[in-house]
Short mmCIF file of C-alpha atoms in Angstrom, two decimals:
data_model
loop_
_atom_site.label_atom_id
_atom_site.label_comp_id
_atom_site.label_asym_id
_atom_site.label_seq_id
_atom_site.Cartn_x
_atom_site.Cartn_y
_atom_site.Cartn_z
CA UNK A 1 -27.14 -28.14 -30.33
CA UNK A 2 -24.13 -29.80 -28.71
CA UNK A 3 -20.67 -29.15 -30.09
CA UNK A 4 -20.35 -32.86 -30.87
CA UNK A 5 -23.50 -32.85 -33.02
CA UNK A 6 -22.39 -29.66 -34.76
CA UNK A 7 -19.04 -31.14 -35.76
CA UNK A 8 -20.59 -34.46 -36.81
CA UNK A 9 -23.25 -32.72 -38.90
CA UNK A 10 -20.64 -30.53 -40.58
CA UNK A 11 -18.50 -33.55 -41.41
CA UNK A 12 -21.50 -35.30 -43.01
CA UNK A 13 -22.38 -32.19 -45.05
CA UNK A 14 -18.87 -31.89 -46.45
CA UNK A 15 -18.65 -35.61 -47.20
CA UNK A 16 -22.04 -35.61 -48.89
CA UNK A 17 -21.58 -32.58 -51.13
CA UNK A 18 -17.82 -32.79 -51.52
CA UNK A 19 -17.64 -29.19 -52.65
CA UNK A 20 -14.60 -27.03 -52.04
CA UNK A 21 -17.04 -24.15 -51.74
CA UNK A 22 -18.93 -25.93 -48.96
CA UNK A 23 -15.74 -26.98 -47.26
CA UNK A 24 -14.49 -23.41 -47.28
CA UNK A 25 -17.65 -21.76 -46.01
CA UNK A 26 -18.69 -24.45 -43.60
CA UNK A 27 -15.57 -23.91 -41.53
CA UNK A 28 -15.99 -20.16 -41.69
CA UNK A 29 -19.50 -20.68 -40.29
CA UNK A 30 -18.08 -23.08 -37.74
CA UNK A 31 -15.74 -20.46 -36.32
CA UNK A 32 -18.49 -17.84 -36.42
CA UNK A 33 -20.67 -20.26 -34.47
CA UNK A 34 -17.95 -20.87 -31.93
CA UNK A 35 -17.13 -17.19 -31.58
CA UNK A 36 -20.79 -16.35 -30.95
CA UNK A 37 -21.79 -19.21 -28.69
CA UNK A 38 -18.69 -20.44 -26.90
CA UNK A 39 -18.60 -17.51 -24.42
CA UNK A 40 -22.19 -18.26 -23.45
CA UNK A 41 -21.45 -21.97 -23.09
CA UNK A 42 -18.35 -21.28 -21.03
CA UNK A 43 -20.12 -18.75 -18.81
CA UNK A 44 -22.53 -21.52 -17.84
CA UNK A 45 -19.66 -23.94 -17.22
CA UNK A 46 -16.70 -22.05 -15.74
CA UNK A 47 -17.01 -21.15 -12.09
CA UNK A 48 -15.00 -20.14 -9.06
CA UNK A 49 -13.09 -22.82 -7.22
CA UNK A 50 -15.04 -24.09 -4.20
CA UNK A 51 -12.45 -24.72 -1.50
CA UNK A 52 -13.76 -26.84 1.40
CA UNK A 53 -10.50 -26.75 3.37
CA UNK A 54 -10.32 -25.41 6.91
CA UNK A 55 -7.65 -25.21 9.62
CA UNK A 56 -8.40 -24.57 13.28
CA UNK A 57 -6.55 -21.59 14.77
CA UNK A 58 -4.69 -23.84 17.24
CA UNK A 59 -3.39 -26.08 14.43
CA UNK A 60 -0.10 -25.03 12.85
CA UNK A 61 2.32 -26.16 10.13
CA UNK A 62 -0.09 -28.33 8.16
CA UNK A 63 1.75 -30.31 5.49
CA UNK A 64 0.11 -32.72 3.04
CA UNK A 65 2.11 -34.34 0.26
CA UNK A 66 3.16 -37.57 -1.37
CA UNK A 67 5.44 -39.67 0.80
CA UNK A 68 9.08 -39.02 -0.06
CA UNK A 69 8.26 -35.84 -2.02
CA UNK A 70 7.59 -32.97 0.46
CA UNK A 71 7.12 -30.35 -2.28
CA UNK A 72 4.49 -32.33 -4.19
CA UNK A 73 0.76 -31.87 -4.55
CA UNK A 74 -1.45 -34.26 -2.51
CA UNK A 75 -1.95 -36.50 -5.53
CA UNK A 76 -1.42 -40.27 -5.87
CA UNK A 77 -2.13 -42.97 -8.44
CA UNK A 78 -5.03 -45.37 -7.93
CA UNK A 79 -4.03 -48.96 -7.04
CA UNK A 80 -0.37 -48.02 -6.64
CA UNK A 81 2.13 -48.12 -3.80
CA UNK A 82 2.10 -44.33 -3.52
CA UNK A 83 1.07 -42.88 -0.16
CA UNK A 84 0.21 -39.49 1.27
CA UNK A 85 1.60 -37.98 4.47
CA UNK A 86 -0.46 -35.53 6.53
CA UNK A 87 1.29 -33.85 9.47
CA UNK A 88 0.39 -30.95 11.74
CA UNK A 89 1.20 -29.43 15.13
CA UNK A 90 -1.23 -28.55 17.87
CA UNK A 91 -0.10 -25.94 20.37
CA UNK A 92 -0.01 -27.17 23.97
CA UNK A 93 1.05 -30.37 25.70
CA UNK A 94 -2.19 -32.33 25.84
CA UNK A 95 -2.36 -35.37 23.57
CA UNK A 96 -5.82 -35.52 22.02
CA UNK A 97 -7.85 -38.51 20.86
CA UNK A 98 -7.91 -37.61 17.18
CA UNK A 99 -9.61 -39.58 14.43
CA UNK A 100 -9.91 -39.02 10.71
CA UNK A 101 -12.30 -39.96 7.93
CA UNK A 102 -12.19 -39.95 4.14
CA UNK A 103 -15.00 -38.46 2.03
CA UNK A 104 -15.48 -38.68 -1.74
CA UNK A 105 -16.31 -35.56 -3.79
CA UNK A 106 -17.38 -34.64 -7.29
CA UNK A 107 -15.04 -32.62 -9.50
CA UNK A 108 -16.43 -29.36 -8.06
CA UNK A 109 -15.69 -30.60 -4.49
CA UNK A 110 -19.34 -31.06 -3.59
CA UNK A 111 -20.24 -34.29 -1.76
CA UNK A 112 -20.50 -37.39 -3.94
CA UNK A 113 -23.70 -39.43 -4.29
CA UNK A 114 -21.80 -42.68 -3.80
CA UNK A 115 -22.12 -44.68 -0.62
CA UNK A 116 -18.97 -45.02 1.46
CA UNK A 117 -18.62 -48.72 0.68
CA UNK A 118 -18.50 -47.89 -3.04
CA UNK A 119 -15.37 -45.73 -2.80
CA UNK A 120 -13.65 -46.68 0.46
CA UNK A 121 -12.30 -49.79 2.13
CA UNK A 122 -11.87 -49.58 5.90
CA UNK A 123 -13.48 -48.31 9.07
CA UNK A 124 -15.51 -45.14 9.04
CA UNK A 125 -13.40 -43.65 11.85
CA UNK A 126 -9.62 -44.12 11.84
CA UNK A 127 -7.27 -43.24 14.69
CA UNK A 128 -4.32 -40.86 14.43
CA UNK A 129 -1.78 -43.01 16.24
CA UNK A 130 1.52 -41.28 15.46
CA UNK A 131 2.18 -38.32 17.78
CA UNK A 132 5.13 -36.84 19.65
CA UNK A 133 5.63 -33.94 22.03
CA UNK A 134 8.10 -31.18 21.21
CA UNK A 135 11.31 -30.93 23.22
CA UNK A 136 13.74 -28.08 23.98
CA UNK A 137 11.33 -25.53 22.50
CA UNK A 138 9.87 -22.33 23.93
CA UNK A 139 6.49 -23.22 22.43
CA UNK A 140 5.04 -26.53 23.59
CA UNK A 141 3.26 -28.49 20.87
CA UNK A 142 2.27 -32.00 19.88
CA UNK A 143 3.27 -33.17 16.41
CA UNK A 144 0.75 -35.51 14.72
CA UNK A 145 1.32 -37.51 11.56
CA UNK A 146 -0.57 -40.09 9.53
CA UNK A 147 0.15 -42.02 6.36
CA UNK A 148 -2.63 -42.93 3.93
CA UNK A 149 -3.52 -45.34 2.31
CA UNK A 150 -2.50 -47.91 4.92
CA UNK A 151 -3.30 -51.44 6.04
CA UNK A 152 -6.56 -50.27 7.59
CA UNK A 153 -7.91 -48.07 4.82
CA UNK A 154 -7.69 -47.38 1.09
CA UNK A 155 -9.75 -45.80 -1.69
CA UNK A 156 -11.44 -47.67 -4.54
CA UNK A 157 -12.16 -44.89 -7.05
CA UNK A 158 -10.21 -42.13 -8.73
CA UNK A 159 -11.34 -38.56 -8.15
CA UNK A 160 -11.44 -35.89 -5.45
CA UNK A 161 -11.30 -36.66 -1.74
CA UNK A 162 -11.37 -34.87 1.59
CA UNK A 163 -9.58 -36.00 4.70
CA UNK A 164 -11.16 -34.68 7.91
CA UNK A 165 -9.47 -34.76 11.32
CA UNK A 166 -11.62 -34.40 14.41
CA UNK A 167 -11.51 -35.05 18.15
CA UNK A 168 -13.08 -38.23 19.50
CA UNK A 169 -15.87 -39.07 17.03
CA UNK A 170 -17.20 -35.58 16.35
CA UNK A 171 -16.95 -35.69 12.56
CA UNK A 172 -19.33 -32.75 12.14
CA UNK A 173 -16.81 -30.40 13.79
CA UNK A 174 -13.43 -31.12 12.20
CA UNK A 175 -10.42 -29.08 13.24
CA UNK A 176 -8.68 -29.84 9.94
CA UNK A 177 -10.02 -30.48 6.42
CA UNK A 178 -7.64 -31.02 3.49
CA UNK A 179 -8.15 -31.90 -0.18
CA UNK A 180 -6.38 -34.69 -2.07
CA UNK A 181 -6.72 -36.36 -5.47
CA UNK A 182 -6.45 -39.94 -6.70
CA UNK A 183 -5.59 -40.34 -10.38
CA UNK A 184 -5.97 -43.13 -12.91
CA UNK A 185 -3.79 -42.00 -15.78
CA UNK A 186 -5.91 -42.90 -18.81
CA UNK A 187 -4.93 -39.91 -20.95
CA UNK A 188 -1.79 -38.09 -22.03
CA UNK A 189 -1.64 -34.35 -21.37
CA UNK A 190 0.68 -32.24 -23.53
CA UNK A 191 0.91 -28.74 -21.97
CA UNK A 192 2.36 -25.55 -23.37
CA UNK A 193 2.72 -22.54 -21.04
CA UNK A 194 3.51 -19.40 -23.01
CA UNK A 195 3.01 -15.68 -23.30
CA UNK A 196 -0.63 -14.88 -23.88
CA UNK A 197 -1.71 -14.10 -27.43
CA UNK A 198 -3.58 -11.04 -26.17
CA UNK A 199 -1.51 -8.03 -27.18
CA UNK A 200 -2.52 -5.88 -24.18
CA UNK A 201 -1.32 -8.38 -21.59
CA UNK A 202 1.45 -10.21 -23.39
CA UNK A 203 4.20 -9.08 -21.02
CA UNK A 204 2.21 -9.73 -17.86
CA UNK A 205 0.17 -12.90 -18.35
CA UNK A 206 0.73 -16.56 -19.08
CA UNK A 207 -1.52 -18.67 -21.27
CA UNK A 208 -1.87 -22.36 -20.46
CA UNK A 209 -2.65 -24.37 -23.59
CA UNK A 210 -2.76 -28.16 -23.72
CA UNK A 211 -3.95 -31.14 -25.70
CA UNK A 212 -5.32 -34.36 -24.21
CA UNK A 213 -4.91 -37.66 -26.06
CA UNK A 214 -7.15 -40.57 -25.05
CA UNK A 215 -6.56 -43.53 -27.41
CA UNK A 216 -7.24 -46.04 -24.64
CA UNK A 217 -10.60 -44.70 -23.50
CA UNK A 218 -13.74 -43.99 -25.53
CA UNK A 219 -15.36 -40.64 -24.73
CA UNK A 220 -18.68 -40.29 -26.56
CA UNK A 221 -19.51 -36.66 -25.75
CA UNK A 222 -16.38 -34.76 -24.65
CA UNK A 223 -18.17 -31.41 -24.51
CA UNK A 224 -20.42 -32.64 -21.69
CA UNK A 225 -18.43 -35.49 -20.17
CA UNK A 226 -15.04 -33.81 -19.72
CA UNK A 227 -14.21 -31.04 -17.24
CA UNK A 228 -10.73 -29.71 -16.54
CA UNK A 229 -9.30 -27.78 -13.60
CA UNK A 230 -6.10 -25.72 -13.81
CA UNK A 231 -4.38 -24.55 -10.60
CA UNK A 232 -1.41 -22.15 -10.45
CA UNK A 233 1.10 -23.18 -7.79
CA UNK A 234 -1.08 -23.74 -4.69
CA UNK A 235 -3.60 -20.96 -5.26
CA UNK A 236 -7.30 -21.69 -5.54
CA UNK A 237 -8.76 -18.17 -5.83
CA UNK A 238 -7.66 -17.87 -9.48
CA UNK A 239 -8.12 -21.54 -10.44
CA UNK A 240 -9.95 -22.34 -13.68
CA UNK A 241 -12.58 -25.06 -13.20
CA UNK A 242 -15.23 -26.81 -15.28
CA UNK A 243 -13.34 -26.22 -18.54
CA UNK A 244 -14.66 -28.24 -21.53
CA UNK A 245 -12.55 -29.05 -24.60
CA UNK A 246 -12.49 -26.41 -27.32
CA UNK A 247 -12.26 -28.95 -30.15
CA UNK A 248 -12.09 -32.74 -30.25
CA UNK A 249 -11.73 -35.63 -32.65
CA UNK A 250 -9.43 -38.55 -33.51
CA UNK A 251 -8.95 -39.40 -29.81
CA UNK A 252 -7.68 -35.90 -29.08
CA UNK A 253 -9.12 -32.95 -27.19
CA UNK A 254 -7.86 -29.43 -27.74
CA UNK A 255 -7.78 -26.84 -24.93
CA UNK A 256 -5.96 -24.05 -26.75
CA UNK A 257 -8.17 -21.22 -25.55
CA UNK A 258 -7.26 -17.56 -26.01
CA UNK A 259 -8.77 -15.98 -22.90
CA UNK A 260 -10.25 -18.60 -20.61
CA UNK A 261 -6.98 -20.10 -19.33
CA UNK A 262 -4.88 -16.96 -18.88
CA UNK A 263 -3.38 -16.05 -15.50
CA UNK A 264 -1.05 -13.39 -14.15
CA UNK A 265 2.53 -14.54 -14.45
CA UNK A 266 3.26 -12.76 -11.20
CA UNK A 267 6.81 -12.60 -9.90
CA UNK A 268 9.22 -14.95 -8.20
CA UNK A 269 8.30 -15.49 -4.55
CA UNK A 270 9.92 -13.60 -1.71
CA UNK A 271 11.54 -15.67 1.02
CA UNK A 272 12.39 -15.69 4.71
CA UNK A 273 14.89 -18.10 6.29
CA UNK A 274 13.95 -19.07 9.86
CA UNK A 275 16.17 -22.15 10.18
CA UNK A 276 18.21 -20.56 12.99
CA UNK A 277 17.29 -18.20 15.81
CA UNK A 278 20.97 -17.76 16.74
CA UNK A 279 22.17 -16.28 13.46
CA UNK A 280 20.35 -13.74 11.31
CA UNK A 281 19.93 -14.76 7.70
CA UNK A 282 19.32 -12.38 4.83
CA UNK A 283 15.97 -10.59 4.96
CA UNK A 284 15.97 -10.84 8.79
CA UNK A 285 16.37 -7.49 10.52
CA UNK A 286 16.34 -8.69 14.12
CA UNK A 287 15.76 -11.76 16.30
CA UNK A 288 14.88 -11.18 19.93
CA UNK A 289 13.89 -13.38 22.83
CA UNK A 290 11.17 -11.70 24.82
CA UNK A 291 10.54 -14.18 27.61
CA UNK A 292 9.09 -16.69 26.97
CA UNK A 293 9.01 -16.52 23.14
CA UNK A 294 11.13 -15.57 20.12
CA UNK A 295 10.26 -12.65 17.89
CA UNK A 296 11.62 -12.25 14.35
CA UNK A 297 11.46 -8.95 12.48
CA UNK A 298 11.62 -9.32 8.71
CA UNK A 299 13.08 -6.36 6.82
CA UNK A 300 10.29 -4.15 5.51
CA UNK A 301 9.38 -5.31 2.02
CA UNK A 302 9.12 -2.87 -0.87
CA UNK A 303 6.72 -3.12 -3.79
CA UNK A 304 8.25 -4.87 -6.81
CA UNK A 305 5.70 -3.54 -9.32
CA UNK A 306 7.32 -1.28 -11.89
CA UNK A 307 10.76 -2.80 -11.37
CA UNK A 308 12.60 -5.07 -13.83
CA UNK A 309 12.10 -8.82 -13.64
CA UNK A 310 14.83 -10.72 -11.83
CA UNK A 311 14.88 -14.51 -11.74
CA UNK A 312 15.78 -16.41 -8.61
CA UNK A 313 15.00 -19.98 -7.71
CA UNK A 314 12.06 -20.45 -5.37
CA UNK A 315 9.61 -23.12 -4.24
CA UNK A 316 6.57 -21.50 -5.88
CA UNK A 317 5.06 -20.57 -2.54
CA UNK A 318 5.88 -23.73 -0.61
CA UNK A 319 8.02 -24.17 2.49
CA UNK A 320 10.00 -26.81 4.31
CA UNK A 321 10.74 -27.34 8.01
CA UNK A 322 14.35 -27.40 9.18
CA UNK A 323 16.38 -26.32 12.19
CA UNK A 324 20.14 -25.93 11.86
CA UNK A 325 21.07 -26.68 15.46
CA UNK A 326 18.99 -29.86 15.95
CA UNK A 327 18.54 -33.25 14.27
CA UNK A 328 14.78 -33.87 14.40
CA UNK A 329 12.96 -30.86 12.91
CA UNK A 330 9.46 -32.30 13.38
CA UNK A 331 9.65 -31.93 17.17
CA UNK A 332 12.80 -29.87 17.83
CA UNK A 333 11.99 -26.88 15.59
CA UNK A 334 10.79 -23.97 17.68
CA UNK A 335 8.08 -21.43 16.90
CA UNK A 336 8.43 -17.66 16.75
CA UNK A 337 6.25 -14.64 16.16
CA UNK A 338 7.35 -13.42 12.73
CA UNK A 339 6.59 -9.78 11.95
CA UNK A 340 6.07 -8.90 8.28
CA UNK A 341 5.65 -5.39 6.88
CA UNK A 342 5.13 -3.87 3.43
CA UNK A 343 5.93 -0.22 2.74
CA UNK A 344 2.94 1.29 0.96
CA UNK A 345 1.25 4.67 0.96
CA UNK A 346 -1.50 5.63 0.95
CA UNK A 347 -3.63 2.60 1.93
CA UNK A 348 -5.57 0.91 -0.86
CA UNK A 349 -9.15 2.11 -0.73
CA UNK A 350 -11.75 -0.66 -0.90
CA UNK A 351 -9.10 -3.37 -1.22
CA UNK A 352 -7.33 -5.69 1.19
CA UNK A 353 -3.74 -6.96 1.19
CA UNK A 354 -3.03 -10.58 2.09
CA UNK A 355 0.14 -12.52 2.79
CA UNK A 356 -0.10 -15.53 0.51
CA UNK A 357 1.63 -18.87 0.23
CA UNK A 358 1.93 -22.23 1.91
CA UNK A 359 2.71 -20.47 5.19
CA UNK A 360 -0.90 -19.23 5.27
CA UNK A 361 -2.33 -22.44 3.75
CA UNK A 362 -3.02 -20.42 0.56
CA UNK A 363 -6.11 -19.01 2.29
CA UNK A 364 -7.35 -15.44 1.97
CA UNK A 365 -9.03 -14.92 5.33
CA UNK A 366 -8.93 -12.55 8.30
CA UNK A 367 -5.97 -14.36 9.87
CA UNK A 368 -3.82 -13.61 6.82
CA UNK A 369 -5.15 -10.14 6.03
CA UNK A 370 -2.63 -7.37 6.67
CA UNK A 371 -3.52 -4.26 8.66
CA UNK A 372 -2.43 -0.77 7.75
CA UNK A 373 -0.07 1.05 10.11
CA UNK A 374 -0.63 4.77 9.52
CA UNK A 375 2.32 5.75 11.69
CA UNK A 376 4.81 3.82 9.52
CA UNK A 377 2.89 3.96 6.20
CA UNK A 378 2.95 0.20 5.84
CA UNK A 379 0.85 -2.94 5.90
CA UNK A 380 1.76 -5.32 8.73
CA UNK A 381 1.01 -8.88 9.79
CA UNK A 382 2.37 -11.18 12.49
CA UNK A 383 2.35 -14.96 11.99
CA UNK A 384 3.35 -17.75 14.34
CA UNK A 385 5.73 -19.87 12.26
CA UNK A 386 7.83 -22.96 12.85
CA UNK A 387 11.52 -22.88 12.04
CA UNK A 388 12.09 -23.49 8.35
CA UNK A 389 12.42 -21.81 4.97
CA UNK A 390 9.34 -20.03 3.60
CA UNK A 391 8.15 -18.46 0.35
CA UNK A 392 5.49 -15.75 0.30
CA UNK A 393 3.90 -13.02 -1.80
CA UNK A 394 1.57 -10.07 -1.29
CA UNK A 395 -1.86 -10.27 -2.93
CA UNK A 396 -4.50 -7.57 -3.34
CA UNK A 397 -8.21 -8.38 -3.41
CA UNK A 398 -11.28 -6.21 -3.54
CA UNK A 399 -13.74 -6.73 -0.72
CA UNK A 400 -16.38 -8.09 -3.10
CA UNK A 401 -13.96 -9.93 -5.40
CA UNK A 402 -13.38 -13.67 -5.42
CA UNK A 403 -10.06 -13.51 -7.28
CA UNK A 404 -7.02 -11.64 -6.04
CA UNK A 405 -4.12 -10.07 -7.93
CA UNK A 406 -0.40 -9.98 -7.19
CA UNK A 407 0.28 -7.44 -9.96
CA UNK A 408 -0.25 -4.19 -7.95
CA UNK A 409 2.51 -5.10 -5.44
CA UNK A 410 4.61 -7.89 -6.91
CA UNK A 411 4.36 -6.89 -10.57
CA UNK A 412 3.62 -9.52 -13.20
CA UNK A 413 5.75 -10.97 -15.96
CA UNK A 414 5.03 -13.48 -18.70
CA UNK A 415 8.41 -15.17 -18.13
CA UNK A 416 8.00 -15.87 -14.40
CA UNK A 417 8.53 -19.50 -13.37
CA UNK A 418 5.24 -21.08 -12.21
CA UNK A 419 3.74 -24.53 -11.78
CA UNK A 420 0.34 -25.38 -13.25
CA UNK A 421 -1.55 -28.47 -12.11
CA UNK A 422 -3.89 -29.74 -14.86
CA UNK A 423 -6.63 -32.17 -13.76
CA UNK A 424 -8.88 -33.95 -16.29
CA UNK A 425 -12.20 -35.28 -14.97
CA UNK A 426 -14.53 -37.62 -16.84
CA UNK A 427 -18.15 -38.57 -16.14
CA UNK A 428 -19.76 -40.68 -18.83
CA UNK A 429 -23.51 -40.53 -19.50
CA UNK A 430 -25.35 -42.23 -16.64
CA UNK A 431 -22.29 -42.39 -14.36
CA UNK A 432 -22.65 -41.30 -10.72
CA UNK A 433 -19.20 -39.91 -10.03
CA UNK A 434 -16.33 -38.01 -11.66
CA UNK A 435 -13.22 -40.00 -12.49
CA UNK A 436 -9.86 -38.27 -12.49
CA UNK A 437 -8.37 -39.74 -15.66
CA UNK A 438 -5.36 -37.48 -16.06
CA UNK A 439 -3.07 -35.19 -14.08
CA UNK A 440 -0.01 -33.25 -15.17
CA UNK A 441 2.19 -30.56 -13.64
CA UNK A 442 3.33 -28.07 -16.28
CA UNK A 443 6.15 -25.64 -15.56
CA UNK A 444 6.39 -22.34 -17.42
CA UNK A 445 10.19 -22.58 -17.68
CA UNK A 446 11.17 -26.25 -17.41
CA UNK A 447 9.35 -28.03 -20.24
#
């Protein structure tokens, strides 16, 4: 029995019999029904986020955002003047013949059934024409940039998309794959980020509740036609996907769950300022030039778990590129080997520690996994980073786990400032693709 039929049947029963007794006990039964069956329904629906992104090891400083808003998500409105900017560096001096293509996806990021001509206007292969070589840098690199949509290509549907960059016409072996979303704002999302109602985790977790109003669009079966994704900052390992409405009626859908949309509040992000190699900023222990490259030693980080919460403004894991001594950071910012370390003893048995944030493309892979230094009782990792200002955190994940946790090292607080991206997808009965009919960024502090 679908939730829609259950509610409709209940409404007819109450209207028919008109008894206060029936009204009272029908809704008691309703909540008993939901308490018994909703976990089973959700277990069949909710799933781990499937992240198709990839970045070749020779590609650095990948940035993908709305034009004019470098800290934004890669999200634009359908049939608007909004554009996305994708930029990246490739180490070396050789200018490559790079092309890119756009692919349409369902809400779970699997390939769409639609033909290219149904969702895309333009050539199948598009050339990356904007590139420049670095100058006055110890690391040679080529900076590539493209703006989309453009005069040669645009999308025709709302939903999820992939942009793939590859050499020559070898689309099957892309060196860069990034996600982006196109929205048609047909609904209004009213979010409320708060302390969780669960007593055991109230001080450590945040609950993301929201209501969706859709007076301008008729949704016949919300329980089966609506799916919602919730993403915290830029993380995908702990994203909630495939979430159906809890209740619905009168052109409103209620997503005020108690357990299903609860995430660690975490802590404010740590930071490292690499905008100058001449002057040491706070958190930098030493900057050395070991011919031919720069090396930056970050002060050894200490665990924040068990310590009081302290607010400071951050970028929620993002970063920006800037060099203090030059005018054109895209091609005049240098690279350096940046050495991170975390004091921790003994090593975590059966668990791995990752450096997380935009500086590692939010990926939890071998390149971003820290190694334990038994001599110094610390986890260490070296990254090649471009001059700029970076946020980062330490995340712990079991070897067989799909979701990591910042709580063991960073601590977790219900009042931490976080961004939550809420995406509402709609596929009506008989439709062949998922429309993105609503998107909203909710902040846990600024409401």
